[in-house]
C-alpha positions as a LaTeX table, in Angstrom:
\begin{tabular}{lrrr}
\hline
Residue & $x$ (\AA) & $y$ (\AA) & $z$ (\AA) \\
\hline
Unk1 & 0.00 & 0.00 & 0.00 \\
Unk2 & 1.27 & 3.49 & $-0.86$ \\
Unk3 & 2.33 & 5.97 & 1.83 \\
Unk4 & 0.83 & 8.92 & $-0.06$ \\
Unk5 & $-2.00$ & 9.02 & $-2.59$ \\
Unk6 & $-3.12$ & 12.03 & $-4.58$ \\
Unk7 & $-5.08$ & 12.61 & $-7.77$ \\
Unk8 & $-4.53$ & 15.32 & $-10.39$ \\
Unk9 & $-7.47$ & 16.34 & $-12.61$ \\
Unk10 & $-7.02$ & 18.27 & $-15.86$ \\
Unk11 & $-9.30$ & 21.35 & $-16.00$ \\
Unk12 & $-8.44$ & 22.35 & $-19.58$ \\
Unk13 & $-5.57$ & 24.27 & $-21.17$ \\
Unk14 & $-2.67$ & 23.92 & $-18.69$ \\
Unk15 & $-4.81$ & 24.09 & $-15.55$ \\
Unk16 & $-4.99$ & 21.19 & $-13.09$ \\
Unk17 & $-6.41$ & 20.48 & $-9.65$ \\
Unk18 & $-4.63$ & 18.17 & $-7.26$ \\
Unk19 & $-6.62$ & 16.49 & $-4.51$ \\
Unk20 & $-5.17$ & 14.46 & $-1.66$ \\
Unk21 & $-6.79$ & 11.55 & 0.17 \\
Unk22 & $-8.31$ & 13.94 & 2.76 \\
Unk23 & $-9.92$ & 16.04 & 0.02 \\
Unk24 & $-7.60$ & 19.06 & 0.24 \\
Unk25 & $-7.14$ & 20.68 & $-3.16$ \\
Unk26 & $-4.25$ & 22.50 & $-4.82$ \\
Unk27 & $-4.57$ & 24.42 & $-8.07$ \\
Unk28 & $-1.79$ & 24.29 & $-10.69$ \\
Unk29 & $-1.52$ & 26.36 & $-13.86$ \\
Unk30 & 1.27 & 25.84 & $-16.37$ \\
Unk31 & 0.48 & 29.30 & $-17.75$ \\
Unk32 & 0.48 & 30.85 & $-14.22$ \\
Unk33 & $-2.67$ & 32.84 & $-15.02$ \\
Unk34 & $-4.98$ & 31.31 & $-12.41$ \\
Unk35 & $-2.58$ & 29.53 & $-10.06$ \\
Unk36 & 1.07 & 28.81 & $-9.43$ \\
Unk37 & 2.92 & 26.53 & $-11.82$ \\
Unk38 & 3.93 & 23.03 & $-10.71$ \\
Unk39 & 7.57 & 24.21 & $-10.57$ \\
Unk40 & 6.68 & 27.18 & $-8.34$ \\
Unk41 & 4.68 & 24.88 & $-6.07$ \\
Unk42 & 7.66 & 22.53 & $-5.83$ \\
Unk43 & 9.82 & 25.42 & $-4.61$ \\
Unk44 & 7.05 & 26.49 & $-2.21$ \\
Unk45 & 6.83 & 22.90 & $-0.93$ \\
Unk46 & 10.54 & 22.97 & $-0.14$ \\
Unk47 & 10.13 & 26.18 & 1.87 \\
Unk48 & 7.02 & 24.93 & 3.65 \\
Unk49 & 8.64 & 21.60 & 4.52 \\
Unk50 & 11.69 & 23.32 & 6.01 \\
Unk51 & 9.47 & 25.83 & 7.86 \\
Unk52 & 7.47 & 22.98 & 9.42 \\
Unk53 & 10.74 & 21.51 & 10.69 \\
Unk54 & 11.79 & 24.87 & 12.16 \\
Unk55 & 8.46 & 25.22 & 13.98 \\
Unk56 & 8.71 & 21.71 & 15.45 \\
Unk57 & 12.38 & 21.97 & 16.48 \\
Unk58 & 11.92 & 25.40 & 18.09 \\
Unk59 & 8.79 & 24.22 & 19.95 \\
Unk60 & 10.68 & 21.20 & 21.27 \\
Unk61 & 13.45 & 23.50 & 22.50 \\
Unk62 & 10.79 & 25.55 & 24.34 \\
Unk63 & 11.46 & 28.70 & 22.32 \\
Unk64 & 8.55 & 28.69 & 19.86 \\
Unk65 & 8.37 & 30.98 & 16.87 \\
Unk66 & 5.44 & 33.37 & 16.62 \\
Unk67 & 5.77 & 33.88 & 12.86 \\
Unk68 & 7.83 & 32.49 & 9.98 \\
Unk69 & 8.10 & 33.70 & 6.39 \\
Unk70 & 10.18 & 32.06 & 3.69 \\
Unk71 & 11.24 & 33.72 & 0.43 \\
Unk72 & 12.68 & 31.32 & $-2.12$ \\
Unk73 & 14.65 & 31.78 & $-5.31$ \\
Unk74 & 15.55 & 28.94 & $-7.62$ \\
Unk75 & 17.85 & 28.48 & $-10.60$ \\
Unk76 & 16.88 & 26.01 & $-13.31$ \\
Unk77 & 18.94 & 23.97 & $-15.75$ \\
Unk78 & 18.75 & 24.83 & $-19.42$ \\
Unk79 & 17.98 & 23.18 & $-21.82$ \\
Unk80 & 15.25 & 20.78 & $-20.79$ \\
Unk81 & 14.68 & 19.06 & $-18.50$ \\
Unk82 & 14.52 & 22.32 & $-16.51$ \\
Unk83 & 15.22 & 20.86 & $-13.06$ \\
Unk84 & 16.38 & 23.05 & $-10.18$ \\
Unk85 & 20.16 & 23.40 & $-9.96$ \\
Unk86 & 20.08 & 25.73 & $-6.96$ \\
Unk87 & 17.60 & 26.94 & $-4.36$ \\
Unk88 & 18.02 & 29.85 & $-1.99$ \\
Unk89 & 15.46 & 29.87 & 0.83 \\
Unk90 & 15.60 & 32.95 & 3.08 \\
Unk91 & 13.84 & 32.52 & 6.40 \\
Unk92 & 12.51 & 35.31 & 8.58 \\
Unk93 & 11.73 & 33.95 & 12.04 \\
Unk94 & 9.94 & 35.92 & 14.75 \\
Unk95 & 9.82 & 35.03 & 18.42 \\
Unk96 & 11.09 & 36.10 & 21.81 \\
Unk97 & 14.01 & 34.31 & 23.41 \\
Unk98 & 15.06 & 32.48 & 20.24 \\
Unk99 & 18.82 & 32.47 & 19.72 \\
Unk100 & 20.30 & 32.57 & 16.20 \\
Unk101 & 22.11 & 29.28 & 16.78 \\
Unk102 & 18.77 & 27.61 & 17.59 \\
Unk103 & 17.42 & 28.61 & 14.17 \\
Unk104 & 20.66 & 27.42 & 12.53 \\
Unk105 & 20.35 & 24.09 & 14.34 \\
Unk106 & 16.71 & 23.71 & 13.24 \\
Unk107 & 17.66 & 24.41 & 9.62 \\
Unk108 & 20.57 & 21.96 & 9.71 \\
Unk109 & 18.29 & 19.26 & 11.16 \\
Unk110 & 15.73 & 19.99 & 8.45 \\
Unk111 & 18.29 & 19.59 & 5.68 \\
Unk112 & 20.19 & 16.63 & 7.10 \\
Unk113 & 17.38 & 14.63 & 8.66 \\
Unk114 & 13.75 & 15.72 & 8.36 \\
Unk115 & 12.78 & 17.57 & 5.16 \\
Unk116 & 11.28 & 14.95 & 2.84 \\
Unk117 & 10.88 & 17.45 & 0.02 \\
Unk118 & 14.58 & 18.38 & 0.06 \\
Unk119 & 15.60 & 14.72 & 0.13 \\
Unk120 & 13.24 & 14.01 & $-2.81$ \\
Unk121 & 15.02 & 16.51 & $-5.06$ \\
Unk122 & 18.16 & 15.88 & $-7.11$ \\
Unk123 & 21.24 & 15.06 & $-5.07$ \\
Unk124 & 23.24 & 17.72 & $-6.93$ \\
Unk125 & 20.87 & 20.56 & $-5.96$ \\
Unk126 & 22.87 & 23.39 & $-4.38$ \\
Unk127 & 20.90 & 24.75 & $-1.44$ \\
Unk128 & 22.01 & 28.01 & 0.17 \\
Unk129 & 19.79 & 28.77 & 3.17 \\
Unk130 & 19.92 & 32.00 & 5.14 \\
Unk131 & 17.86 & 33.44 & 7.96 \\
Unk132 & 17.10 & 36.49 & 10.09 \\
Unk133 & 15.70 & 36.49 & 13.60 \\
Unk134 & 13.26 & 39.14 & 14.84 \\
Unk135 & 11.57 & 39.87 & 18.15 \\
Unk136 & 7.86 & 39.03 & 18.18 \\
Unk137 & 5.87 & 41.88 & 16.62 \\
Unk138 & 8.96 & 43.64 & 15.21 \\
Unk139 & 9.43 & 44.63 & 11.59 \\
Unk140 & 11.68 & 42.45 & 9.43 \\
Unk141 & 15.09 & 44.12 & 9.24 \\
Unk142 & 18.78 & 43.38 & 9.32 \\
Unk143 & 21.22 & 41.20 & 7.47 \\
Unk144 & 20.53 & 37.58 & 6.63 \\
Unk145 & 22.87 & 35.02 & 8.17 \\
Unk146 & 24.13 & 32.22 & 5.92 \\
Unk147 & 23.59 & 28.70 & 7.20 \\
Unk148 & 26.76 & 26.64 & 7.56 \\
Unk149 & 25.36 & 23.21 & 6.71 \\
Unk150 & 28.69 & 21.55 & 7.47 \\
Unk151 & 28.47 & 22.37 & 11.19 \\
Unk152 & 27.33 & 19.50 & 13.43 \\
Unk153 & 23.68 & 19.72 & 14.46 \\
Unk154 & 24.49 & 19.30 & 18.15 \\
Unk155 & 27.15 & 22.03 & 18.15 \\
Unk156 & 25.73 & 25.47 & 18.85 \\
Unk157 & 27.78 & 27.97 & 16.89 \\
Unk158 & 27.28 & 31.64 & 16.34 \\
Unk159 & 26.53 & 32.20 & 12.64 \\
Unk160 & 28.37 & 34.73 & 10.52 \\
Unk161 & 26.66 & 37.55 & 8.66 \\
Unk162 & 25.96 & 37.03 & 4.96 \\
\hline
\end{tabular}
C-alpha cells in the first residue's frame, strides 16, 4: 500500500487540480494565469517543509516561533529538463528568546534529517539557506545570516553575517 496518494485532474488548457486523500485541493496552472505553476509549487513545498521543521524543532526547544516567512529563489537547468540546480530559501523567524544558533540548528536538522521534500530533489541541488531572527511583533530588518550546513547539528555555533 502506498504511503501517499493524490489525484490530479485536468481542467483544460494547462490548468490542473490536485486532490489528496483527505480532500484538500491544490490548483496548478502551467500558464500561471490562475494559479502557481507546478515548478513554483515545488519550490514552495521545499520552503514549507523546512518551515514545518523549524516550527517543530523550536517548539521542542521551548522557544517557539510566533511567525515564519520564507522567500525562495531557484535556478533552473537549461535546456530541458529544466530541473532546479540551486535553491536559496531565506527565512525570517519571529519570536522572543530564540537564539540565532537555535534557528541554525533547526535548519541543519531539516536539511540533514527531516525535510522529505529536500531529500526528494536531485542530489546535486545546491541549497544556500539563510535566515534572520526578529523579536515578536517587530518589523523584518537586518542582514541575513548564511547557514553553515557543514556544522554538526548538536554544536551550537554563532553564525556569521551574509
